[in-house]
Amino acid sequence: MNLSEFFHSSFVNRHSSINGMDKPASLYQSSVGQKVLVALTGLFLCTFLVVHLSGNLLLFKQDGGRAFDGYSEFMSTNLGIRFMEFVLAAGFLGHILLGIRVWMYNRRCRPESYVMSRPSQNSSLAARVMFVTGSVVFVFLVVHLKTFFVPSRFAGNIKPSMYRLVSTAFADPVYAGFYLVSLALMGYHLRHGFQSAFQTLGLRPHRRTLIDYVAMIFWLFIPAGFAAMPVYFLWAAHWARAR
Amino acid sequence: MRITLKIWRQKDRNSEGRLVAYELSNVSPDMSFLEMLDMLNLGLARKGEDTVAFDHDCREGICGSCGLYINGRAHGPLGGVATCQLHMRSFRDGDTIVVEPWRARPFPVIKDLVVDRSTFDRIITAGGFISVRTGGAPDANTIPVPKPVAEEAFEAAACIGCGACVAACKNASAMLFVAAKVSQLALLPQGHAERKERVLKMVAQMDSEGFGYCSNTYACEAECPKQISVSYIARLNREYLRAKL
Ligand code: HEM
Ligand code: SF4
Ligand code: FES
């Protein structure tokens, strides 16, 4: 299957009989199966957010960045972490490619649009703009990797330190502002995405469940935790200048 | 009441359609929406013009034939009613009302406001039934079914197959319809034997008809005249995964 075939799955009858339909491998070909894969990769990325945030909280330790630098040294040298990096990259790639594929397929399912449509009357905006919020998160991801990951992994020793790299990057109001907007949109992606993943996996038995409260951790507290970092360094830089 | 209608007119499957404006006066607030269209058609027929084609049958919200996209909403502005149960008192004097057919690749327009929903029939044919004799009502009553289960099955069975869920969904997904049909049978003892095969076949048929994938916007539940809950979609996903894995 080439790339164009991947994004243009056809409408022709893919299963004409039950034969093979009950094979787990064929999951990928069905609507439900594809959504399940988007959901699983999405939730996997959510677990990554937890790990990433908890480590980065070391930035707030008042020790001139020693703890954080030790942690980032560990993250870039530990073999287990290096292995997980590939798993994570695959998770992102899978989520993004499947997300785009599902979105493209869905767009073709209503070739003639309504003259008058009032989607705000029946559904939330967050649910309808998943592709837009996801795409912003993608741009953010590229910029983020370029600023922090590439130098730490490929540019040899970071001078003077990872902590310095982070604090100077966030001292730039434009860069910090871009972060805040992106994180808000990531939160918005998860505002719908987190509970949606459970619905897709069949784990949301009622309209209001515990999941909707756990979801708050992911769409509100985690993005807010990440957002605290640029705010903190922006403020610190401002304060240093003022002195 | 004075009403301006903008109605989608389309000669047949292959023609281009467009909105055509009609002025109506003397509309009674007690008329149903379909009676108002009857009045329009009567006037058009008297003038020798082509009447507006629209689907309807029971006119009491149980057959699922009617279905119009009214002012940007499936079955109009009210929740929990089919188009035939909508009355002109839900509009104001002088209103302009835009009336369009369901729009979805699997629901091609046949004429004006009438769409071809045989894709739904084919989904049912693929597995929405029980193939063995289950006897009459007395036989059914000998099989005990816990009350909550019976209620859940019954609520799913309330689906009238109107297609509003597809019409309202940004992806034209038929998940709510299929979820209701799969659940109503999967929940009851008579439906257990073919449970696995049924869900696989119905989902496969749904996919091959070109309905979109569910993004869980829950627009379907909001527009469904029978207020079928999206928890049936979670159940469908569960049924499907259980059959697959
Ligand atoms: C931190 C990164 C991200 C996380 C944690 C995340 C998480 C999620 C979750 C949990 C879902 C719900 C799955 C479901 O509805 O069953 C989802 C859906 C989606 N994601 Fe992401 N996502 C991320 C990044 C991205 C990116 C970079 C894209 C790129 C375009 C993207 C595109 C989508 C799309 C299009 C959907 C909706 C699929 C649909 O229901 O139609 N996401 N995401
Ligand atoms: S689920 Fe509701 S909206 Fe969809 S076909 Fe059935 S009754 Fe109509
Ligand atoms: S005409 Fe039967 S449901 Fe409306």
Coordinates of C-alpha atoms and ligand atoms in Angstrom, one line a residue:
Chain A
M1 CA 0.0 0.0 0.0
N2 CA 1.5 3.3 -0.9
L3 CA 0.9 6.6 0.9
S4 CA -1.9 7.8 -1.4
E5 CA -3.7 4.5 -1.0
F6 CA -3.3 4.8 2.8
F7 CA -5.1 8.2 2.8
H8 CA -7.7 7.2 0.2
S9 CA -9.3 4.0 1.4
S10 CA -12.1 3.2 -0.9
F11 CA -15.8 2.8 -0.3
V12 CA -16.0 -0.6 -2.2
N13 CA -17.2 -3.5 -0.2
R14 CA -14.2 -4.5 1.9
H15 CA -15.8 -7.5 3.5
S16 CA -18.3 -9.4 1.5
S17 CA -18.5 -12.3 4.0
I18 CA -17.8 -13.1 7.6
N19 CA -14.6 -14.9 6.5
G20 CA -11.6 -13.2 8.1
M21 CA -13.8 -10.6 9.6
D22 CA -13.3 -12.0 13.1
K23 CA -9.5 -11.8 12.8
P24 CA -8.0 -9.2 15.1
A25 CA -5.6 -8.2 12.3
S26 CA -8.5 -6.9 10.2
L27 CA -9.3 -4.4 12.9
Y28 CA -7.4 -1.8 11.1
Q29 CA -9.7 -2.0 8.1
S30 CA -12.9 -1.2 9.9
S31 CA -14.3 2.1 11.0
V32 CA -14.5 1.0 14.7
G33 CA -11.0 -0.5 14.5
Q34 CA -9.4 2.6 13.1
K35 CA -11.0 4.7 15.8
V36 CA -9.8 2.3 18.4
L37 CA -6.3 2.7 17.2
V38 CA -6.6 6.5 17.3
A39 CA -7.9 6.2 20.8
L40 CA -5.2 3.8 22.0
T41 CA -2.4 5.9 20.5
G42 CA -4.0 9.0 21.9
L43 CA -4.2 7.6 25.4
F44 CA -0.7 6.4 25.2
L45 CA 0.4 9.9 24.4
C46 CA -1.6 11.0 27.5
T47 CA 0.5 8.7 29.7
F48 CA 3.6 10.3 28.1
L49 CA 2.3 13.7 29.1
V50 CA 2.2 12.6 32.7
V51 CA 5.8 11.3 32.7
H52 CA 7.0 14.3 30.8
L53 CA 5.4 16.8 33.2
S54 CA 6.5 15.1 36.3
G55 CA 10.1 15.1 35.2
N56 CA 10.0 18.7 34.1
L57 CA 8.6 19.9 37.4
L58 CA 12.2 19.7 38.5
L59 CA 12.6 23.0 36.7
F60 CA 10.9 24.6 39.6
K61 CA 13.5 23.3 42.1
Q62 CA 15.5 26.3 43.4
D63 CA 18.9 24.9 42.8
G64 CA 20.1 26.7 39.7
G65 CA 18.9 23.8 37.6
R66 CA 21.2 21.1 39.0
A67 CA 18.4 18.5 39.6
F68 CA 16.9 19.2 36.2
D69 CA 20.2 18.9 34.4
G70 CA 20.8 15.6 36.2
Y71 CA 17.4 14.4 35.1
S72 CA 17.9 15.4 31.5
E73 CA 21.3 13.8 31.5
F74 CA 19.6 10.6 32.7
M75 CA 16.9 10.9 30.1
S76 CA 19.3 11.2 27.2
T77 CA 21.7 8.4 28.2
N78 CA 19.6 5.7 29.8
L79 CA 19.1 2.8 27.4
G80 CA 15.5 2.1 28.5
I81 CA 14.6 5.7 27.9
R82 CA 16.3 5.7 24.5
F83 CA 14.2 2.6 23.6
M84 CA 11.0 4.3 24.8
E85 CA 11.8 7.2 22.6
F86 CA 11.2 5.0 19.6
V87 CA 8.0 3.7 21.0
L88 CA 6.9 7.3 21.6
A89 CA 7.8 8.4 18.1
A90 CA 5.8 5.5 16.8
G91 CA 2.9 6.4 19.0
F92 CA 2.9 10.0 17.7
L93 CA 3.4 8.9 14.1
G94 CA 0.6 6.4 14.3
H95 CA -1.8 8.8 16.0
I96 CA -1.1 11.6 13.6
L97 CA -1.3 9.4 10.4
L98 CA -4.5 7.6 11.6
G99 CA -6.0 10.9 12.7
I100 CA -5.4 12.5 9.4
R101 CA -6.7 9.4 7.6
V102 CA -9.9 9.3 9.6
W103 CA -10.4 13.0 9.1
M104 CA -9.9 12.8 5.3
Y105 CA -12.2 9.9 5.0
N106 CA -14.9 11.6 7.1
R107 CA -14.7 14.8 5.0
R108 CA -15.7 12.8 1.9
C109 CA -18.8 11.3 3.5
R110 CA -20.8 14.5 2.9
P111 CA -19.9 15.6 -0.6
E112 CA -22.7 18.2 -0.8
S113 CA -22.9 20.4 2.3
Y114 CA -25.9 22.0 3.8
V115 CA -26.8 25.5 2.8
M116 CA -27.7 26.1 6.4
S117 CA -26.2 24.2 9.3
R118 CA -26.2 24.9 13.0
P119 CA -23.7 22.4 14.5
S120 CA -23.3 24.5 17.6
Q121 CA -26.9 23.5 18.6
N122 CA -26.0 19.8 18.8
S123 CA -22.3 19.3 19.5
S124 CA -19.3 20.9 21.2
L125 CA -16.8 23.0 19.3
A126 CA -13.9 21.0 20.8
A127 CA -15.3 17.8 19.2
R128 CA -15.6 19.4 15.8
V129 CA -12.1 20.9 15.6
M130 CA -10.0 17.9 16.6
F131 CA -8.1 18.1 13.4
V132 CA -7.3 21.8 13.8
T133 CA -6.2 21.5 17.4
G134 CA -4.2 18.3 16.6
S135 CA -2.5 20.1 13.8
V136 CA -1.5 23.0 16.1
V137 CA -0.1 20.5 18.5
F138 CA 1.9 18.9 15.7
V139 CA 3.4 22.3 14.7
F140 CA 4.2 22.9 18.4
L141 CA 5.8 19.4 18.6
V142 CA 8.1 20.2 15.7
V143 CA 9.2 23.5 17.2
H144 CA 9.5 22.0 20.6
L145 CA 11.7 19.2 19.4
K146 CA 13.8 21.6 17.4
T147 CA 14.5 23.8 20.4
F148 CA 15.1 21.2 23.1
F149 CA 15.3 17.7 21.9
V150 CA 17.6 18.1 18.8
P151 CA 20.3 20.1 20.7
S152 CA 20.2 17.8 23.7
R153 CA 20.4 14.6 21.6
F154 CA 22.5 15.5 18.6
A155 CA 24.5 18.6 19.3
G156 CA 26.8 16.9 21.8
N157 CA 27.2 18.7 25.1
I158 CA 24.7 21.4 25.6
K159 CA 26.4 24.6 26.7
P160 CA 26.1 25.6 29.3
S161 CA 23.2 23.4 30.4
M162 CA 19.8 22.1 29.5
Y163 CA 18.4 24.3 32.3
R164 CA 19.9 27.4 30.7
L165 CA 18.6 26.4 27.3
V166 CA 15.1 26.2 28.7
S167 CA 15.3 29.3 30.8
T168 CA 16.6 31.5 27.9
A169 CA 14.1 30.0 25.4
F170 CA 11.2 30.9 27.7
A171 CA 12.5 34.3 28.5
D172 CA 11.5 35.3 25.0
P173 CA 7.9 36.5 25.2
V174 CA 7.1 35.5 21.6
Y175 CA 8.3 31.9 22.2
A176 CA 6.6 31.7 25.6
G177 CA 3.4 33.1 24.0
F178 CA 3.5 30.4 21.3
Y179 CA 3.8 27.8 24.0
L180 CA 0.9 29.1 26.0
V181 CA -1.4 29.2 22.9
S182 CA -0.3 25.7 21.9
L183 CA -0.8 24.2 25.3
A184 CA -4.3 25.8 25.5
L185 CA -5.1 24.1 22.2
M186 CA -3.6 20.8 23.4
G187 CA -5.9 21.1 26.4
Y188 CA -8.8 21.7 24.0
H189 CA -7.8 18.6 22.0
L190 CA -8.0 16.6 25.2
R191 CA -11.1 18.3 26.4
H192 CA -12.9 16.2 23.8
G193 CA -10.2 13.6 23.1
F194 CA -9.8 12.0 26.5
Q195 CA -13.4 11.0 27.1
S196 CA -13.8 10.3 23.4
A197 CA -11.1 7.6 23.6
F198 CA -13.0 5.8 26.4
Q199 CA -16.2 6.0 24.4
T200 CA -14.4 4.5 21.4
L201 CA -13.1 1.7 23.5
G202 CA -16.5 1.0 24.8
L203 CA -15.6 2.0 28.4
R204 CA -18.0 4.9 28.9
P205 CA -21.3 3.3 30.0
H206 CA -23.2 6.4 30.8
R207 CA -23.2 10.0 29.6
R208 CA -21.6 11.3 32.8
T209 CA -19.0 9.0 34.3
L210 CA -15.9 9.1 36.4
I211 CA -13.9 9.4 33.2
D212 CA -15.2 13.0 32.7
Y213 CA -13.7 13.9 36.0
V214 CA -10.4 12.1 35.4
A215 CA -10.4 13.9 32.0
M216 CA -10.0 17.2 33.8
I217 CA -6.5 16.1 34.9
F218 CA -5.6 15.8 31.3
W219 CA -7.3 18.7 29.6
L220 CA -6.9 21.2 32.5
F221 CA -4.2 20.4 35.1
I222 CA -1.5 18.9 32.9
P223 CA -1.6 21.6 30.2
A224 CA -1.7 24.2 33.1
G225 CA 1.4 22.5 34.6
F226 CA 3.3 22.7 31.4
A227 CA 2.1 26.3 30.9
A228 CA 3.5 27.2 34.3
M229 CA 7.0 26.7 33.0
P230 CA 7.1 29.5 30.3
V231 CA 5.2 31.7 32.7
Y232 CA 7.7 31.1 35.4
F233 CA 10.8 31.8 33.3
L234 CA 9.2 34.8 31.6
W235 CA 8.5 36.3 34.9
A236 CA 11.9 35.4 36.2
A237 CA 13.6 37.1 33.3
H238 CA 11.4 40.2 33.7
W239 CA 12.2 40.3 37.4
A240 CA 16.0 39.9 36.7
R241 CA 15.8 42.8 34.2
A242 CA 13.9 45.0 36.6
R243 CA 16.6 44.5 39.2
Chain B
M1 CA -48.7 33.5 10.3
R2 CA -46.7 34.6 7.3
I3 CA -43.8 32.3 6.5
T4 CA -41.1 32.5 3.8
L5 CA -39.9 29.0 2.8
K6 CA -36.6 28.3 1.1
I7 CA -36.9 24.8 -0.1
W8 CA -34.4 22.6 -1.9
R9 CA -35.7 21.7 -5.3
Q10 CA -34.0 19.0 -7.3
K11 CA -35.6 17.3 -10.3
D12 CA -33.9 13.9 -9.9
R13 CA -30.7 12.2 -8.8
N14 CA -28.6 13.6 -11.5
S15 CA -29.8 17.1 -11.7
E16 CA -28.4 20.1 -10.0
G17 CA -30.6 21.4 -7.2
R18 CA -31.1 24.8 -5.7
L19 CA -33.1 26.6 -3.0
V20 CA -36.4 28.1 -4.2
A21 CA -38.3 30.7 -2.1
Y22 CA -42.1 30.4 -1.5
E23 CA -44.3 32.9 0.4
L24 CA -47.1 31.4 2.5
S25 CA -49.7 33.4 4.4
N26 CA -52.6 32.1 6.6
V27 CA -50.4 29.5 8.2
S28 CA -52.0 28.4 11.4
P29 CA -49.7 27.9 14.4
D30 CA -51.5 24.7 15.1
M31 CA -50.5 23.1 11.7
S32 CA -47.8 20.5 11.8
F33 CA -44.8 21.3 9.6
L34 CA -45.9 18.7 7.1
E35 CA -49.4 20.1 7.0
M36 CA -47.9 23.4 6.2
L37 CA -46.0 21.7 3.3
D38 CA -49.3 20.1 2.2
M39 CA -50.8 23.6 2.0
L40 CA -47.9 24.8 -0.1
N41 CA -48.3 21.8 -2.4
L42 CA -52.0 22.4 -2.7
G43 CA -51.3 25.9 -3.9
L44 CA -48.6 24.7 -6.3
A45 CA -50.9 22.0 -7.7
R46 CA -53.7 24.6 -8.3
K47 CA -51.2 26.7 -10.3
G48 CA -50.2 23.6 -12.2
E49 CA -46.7 23.7 -10.8
D50 CA -44.6 20.8 -9.8
T51 CA -45.3 20.0 -6.1
V52 CA -42.5 19.6 -3.5
A53 CA -41.6 15.9 -2.9
F54 CA -41.1 14.9 0.7
D55 CA -41.3 11.6 2.6
H56 CA -44.0 10.9 5.2
D57 CA -46.2 8.1 6.3
C58 CA -47.5 7.7 9.9
R59 CA -47.3 11.4 10.8
E60 CA -47.1 10.5 14.5
G61 CA -43.4 9.9 15.0
I62 CA -43.3 6.1 14.7
C63 CA -42.4 5.2 11.1
G64 CA -39.2 7.1 10.5
S65 CA -40.2 8.2 6.9
C66 CA -40.2 11.9 7.5
G67 CA -37.0 13.7 7.9
L68 CA -36.1 17.2 6.9
Y69 CA -33.2 19.5 7.7
I70 CA -35.0 22.6 8.9
N71 CA -33.1 25.8 9.6
G72 CA -29.8 23.9 10.0
R73 CA -31.2 21.2 12.3
A74 CA -32.3 17.6 11.7
H75 CA -36.0 17.5 12.3
G76 CA -36.1 21.2 13.1
P77 CA -35.4 23.2 16.2
L78 CA -37.0 21.0 18.8
G79 CA -35.3 18.0 20.5
G80 CA -36.9 14.6 20.7
V81 CA -39.4 14.9 17.9
A82 CA -39.6 13.8 14.3
T83 CA -40.4 16.4 11.6
C84 CA -44.0 15.2 11.5
Q85 CA -44.3 16.1 15.2
L86 CA -43.0 19.6 14.7
H87 CA -45.7 22.4 14.7
M88 CA -45.7 25.8 13.3
R89 CA -46.0 27.3 16.7
S90 CA -42.3 26.6 17.1
F91 CA -41.7 29.4 14.6
R92 CA -42.5 33.1 14.6
D93 CA -44.7 35.1 12.3
G94 CA -42.6 36.4 9.4
D95 CA -39.9 33.7 9.8
T96 CA -37.8 32.5 6.9
I97 CA -37.4 28.7 7.1
V98 CA -34.7 26.9 5.1
V99 CA -35.7 23.3 4.3
E100 CA -33.1 20.8 2.9
P101 CA -32.9 17.1 2.5
W102 CA -30.6 14.9 4.6
R103 CA -27.1 15.2 3.2
A104 CA -24.8 12.2 3.2
R105 CA -23.0 10.3 0.6
P106 CA -25.0 7.1 1.5
F107 CA -28.3 9.1 1.3
P108 CA -28.4 10.4 -2.3
V109 CA -31.2 12.8 -3.1
I110 CA -33.9 11.3 -5.3
K111 CA -36.1 14.3 -5.7
D112 CA -36.5 17.6 -3.8
L113 CA -36.5 16.6 -0.1
V114 CA -36.6 12.8 -0.6
V115 CA -33.4 10.8 -0.1
D116 CA -32.7 7.2 -0.8
R117 CA -32.1 5.4 2.6
S118 CA -31.9 1.9 1.3
T119 CA -28.3 1.8 2.7
F120 CA -30.1 1.5 6.1
D121 CA -32.1 -1.5 4.8
R122 CA -28.9 -3.2 3.6
I123 CA -27.3 -2.8 7.1
I124 CA -30.4 -4.5 8.6
T125 CA -30.3 -7.2 5.9
A126 CA -26.6 -7.8 6.8
G127 CA -27.5 -9.0 10.3
G128 CA -30.2 -7.0 12.1
F129 CA -32.4 -10.0 12.7
I130 CA -32.6 -13.4 14.4
S131 CA -32.6 -16.3 12.0
V132 CA -34.2 -19.0 14.2
R133 CA -37.9 -19.2 15.1
T134 CA -38.3 -17.7 18.5
G135 CA -42.0 -18.5 18.8
G136 CA -44.9 -16.2 19.7
A137 CA -45.4 -13.8 22.6
P138 CA -46.3 -16.6 25.1
D139 CA -43.0 -18.4 24.3
A140 CA -41.0 -15.2 24.7
N141 CA -42.6 -14.7 28.1
T142 CA -41.3 -18.0 29.3
I143 CA -37.7 -16.7 29.1
P144 CA -37.0 -14.5 32.0
V145 CA -35.3 -11.2 31.2
P146 CA -34.2 -8.9 34.0
K147 CA -36.3 -5.7 34.0
P148 CA -33.3 -3.3 33.5
V149 CA -32.0 -5.3 30.6
A150 CA -35.5 -5.4 29.0
E151 CA -35.7 -1.7 29.4
E152 CA -32.4 -1.0 27.9
A153 CA -33.2 -3.3 24.9
F154 CA -36.6 -1.5 24.6
E155 CA -35.0 1.9 24.6
A156 CA -32.7 0.9 21.8
A157 CA -35.6 -0.6 19.9
A158 CA -37.3 2.8 19.9
C159 CA -35.1 3.7 16.9
I160 CA -37.3 4.4 13.9
G161 CA -34.5 4.4 11.4
C162 CA -35.1 8.0 10.2
G163 CA -31.5 8.8 9.6
A164 CA -31.4 12.1 11.5
C165 CA -28.3 10.8 13.3
V166 CA -26.5 10.5 9.9
A167 CA -27.9 13.8 8.7
A168 CA -26.7 15.7 11.8
C169 CA -23.3 14.1 12.1
K170 CA -20.4 16.1 10.6
N171 CA -19.0 12.8 9.4
A172 CA -22.3 11.3 8.2
S173 CA -21.7 8.4 10.6
A174 CA -24.4 5.8 11.1
M175 CA -23.1 4.6 14.4
L176 CA -26.1 5.6 16.5
F177 CA -28.5 3.7 14.2
V178 CA -26.3 0.6 14.0
A179 CA -25.6 0.8 17.8
A180 CA -29.4 0.8 18.5
K181 CA -30.0 -2.1 16.1
V182 CA -27.1 -4.2 17.4
S183 CA -27.9 -3.5 21.1
Q184 CA -31.6 -4.2 20.9
L185 CA -30.8 -7.8 19.8
A186 CA -27.5 -8.3 21.7
L187 CA -29.2 -7.5 25.0
L188 CA -31.9 -10.2 24.7
P189 CA -31.5 -13.9 25.1
Q190 CA -32.9 -14.6 21.6
G191 CA -30.2 -12.5 20.1
H192 CA -27.3 -14.0 21.9
A193 CA -26.5 -16.9 19.5
E194 CA -25.7 -14.7 16.6
R195 CA -24.3 -11.8 18.6
K196 CA -20.7 -11.9 17.3
E197 CA -21.5 -12.5 13.6
R198 CA -24.2 -9.8 13.7
V199 CA -22.1 -7.0 14.9
L200 CA -19.2 -7.9 12.5
K201 CA -21.5 -8.0 9.5
M202 CA -23.5 -4.9 10.3
V203 CA -20.4 -2.8 10.9
A204 CA -18.8 -4.2 7.8
Q205 CA -21.9 -3.3 5.8
M206 CA -22.1 0.2 7.4
D207 CA -18.5 0.8 6.3
S208 CA -18.9 -0.4 2.8
E209 CA -21.9 1.8 2.3
G210 CA -19.7 4.9 2.8
F211 CA -20.9 6.2 6.2
G212 CA -18.2 8.1 8.1
Y213 CA -16.3 7.1 11.2
C214 CA -17.6 8.2 14.6
S215 CA -15.8 11.2 16.2
N216 CA -18.0 11.1 19.3
T217 CA -19.4 14.6 18.8
Y218 CA -22.7 13.2 20.1
A219 CA -24.6 15.4 17.6
C220 CA -26.7 12.2 16.8
E221 CA -28.0 11.9 20.3
A222 CA -29.0 15.6 20.4
E223 CA -30.9 15.3 17.1
C224 CA -32.4 11.8 17.5
P225 CA -36.2 12.0 17.7
K226 CA -36.2 9.0 20.0
Q227 CA -33.3 10.3 22.1
I228 CA -31.3 7.2 21.7
S229 CA -28.3 7.5 24.0
V230 CA -24.7 7.5 22.8
S231 CA -24.0 4.9 25.4
Y232 CA -25.3 2.4 22.9
I233 CA -22.4 3.5 20.7
A234 CA -20.0 2.6 23.5
R235 CA -21.9 -0.8 23.7
L236 CA -21.5 -1.3 20.0
N237 CA -17.8 -0.6 20.2
R238 CA -17.6 -3.1 23.1
E239 CA -19.6 -5.7 21.1
Y240 CA -17.4 -5.2 18.1
L241 CA -14.1 -5.5 20.0
R242 CA -15.4 -8.6 21.9
A243 CA -16.2 -10.2 18.5
K244 CA -12.9 -9.2 17.0
L245 CA -10.5 -10.0 19.8
Ligands
HEM1 C1 0.1 15.5 22.9 C2 -0.4 15.0 21.8 C3 -1.7 14.4 21.6 C4 -2.5 13.7 22.4 C5 -2.3 13.4 23.9 C6 -3.7 13.3 21.7 C7 -4.8 12.6 22.2 C8 -5.9 12.3 21.5 C9 -7.0 11.5 22.0 C10 -7.1 10.9 23.4 C11 -8.0 11.4 21.0 C12 -9.3 10.7 21.1 C13 -9.4 9.4 20.3 C14 -10.9 9.1 20.1 O1 -11.7 9.9 19.8 O2 -11.2 7.9 20.2 C15 -7.5 12.1 19.9 C16 -8.1 12.3 18.7 C17 -7.6 12.9 17.6 N1 -6.3 13.4 17.4 FE1 -5.0 13.6 18.9 N2 -3.6 13.7 20.4 C18 -2.4 14.4 20.3 C19 -1.8 14.9 19.1 C20 -2.4 15.0 17.9 C21 -1.8 15.4 16.7 C22 -0.4 16.0 16.6 C23 -2.7 15.3 15.7 C24 -2.4 15.7 14.3 C25 -3.2 16.0 13.4 C26 -3.9 14.7 16.3 C27 -5.1 14.4 15.6 C28 -6.2 13.9 16.1 C29 -7.5 13.7 15.4 C30 -7.8 14.2 14.0 C31 -8.4 13.1 16.3 C32 -9.8 12.8 16.1 C33 -10.1 11.5 15.4 C34 -11.6 11.5 15.2 O3 -12.3 11.2 16.2 O4 -12.1 11.8 14.2 N3 -3.7 14.5 17.6 N4 -6.2 12.6 20.2
SF4_2 S1 -30.9 6.4 16.1 FE1 -32.4 8.1 16.3 S2 -31.8 9.5 14.7 FE2 -30.8 7.6 14.2 S3 -32.2 6.5 12.8 FE3 -32.7 5.8 14.9 S4 -34.3 7.2 15.5 FE4 -33.4 8.2 13.7
FES3 S1 -44.1 10.5 9.2 FE1 -43.7 8.7 10.4 S2 -42.2 9.4 11.8 FE2 -42.7 11.2 10.8

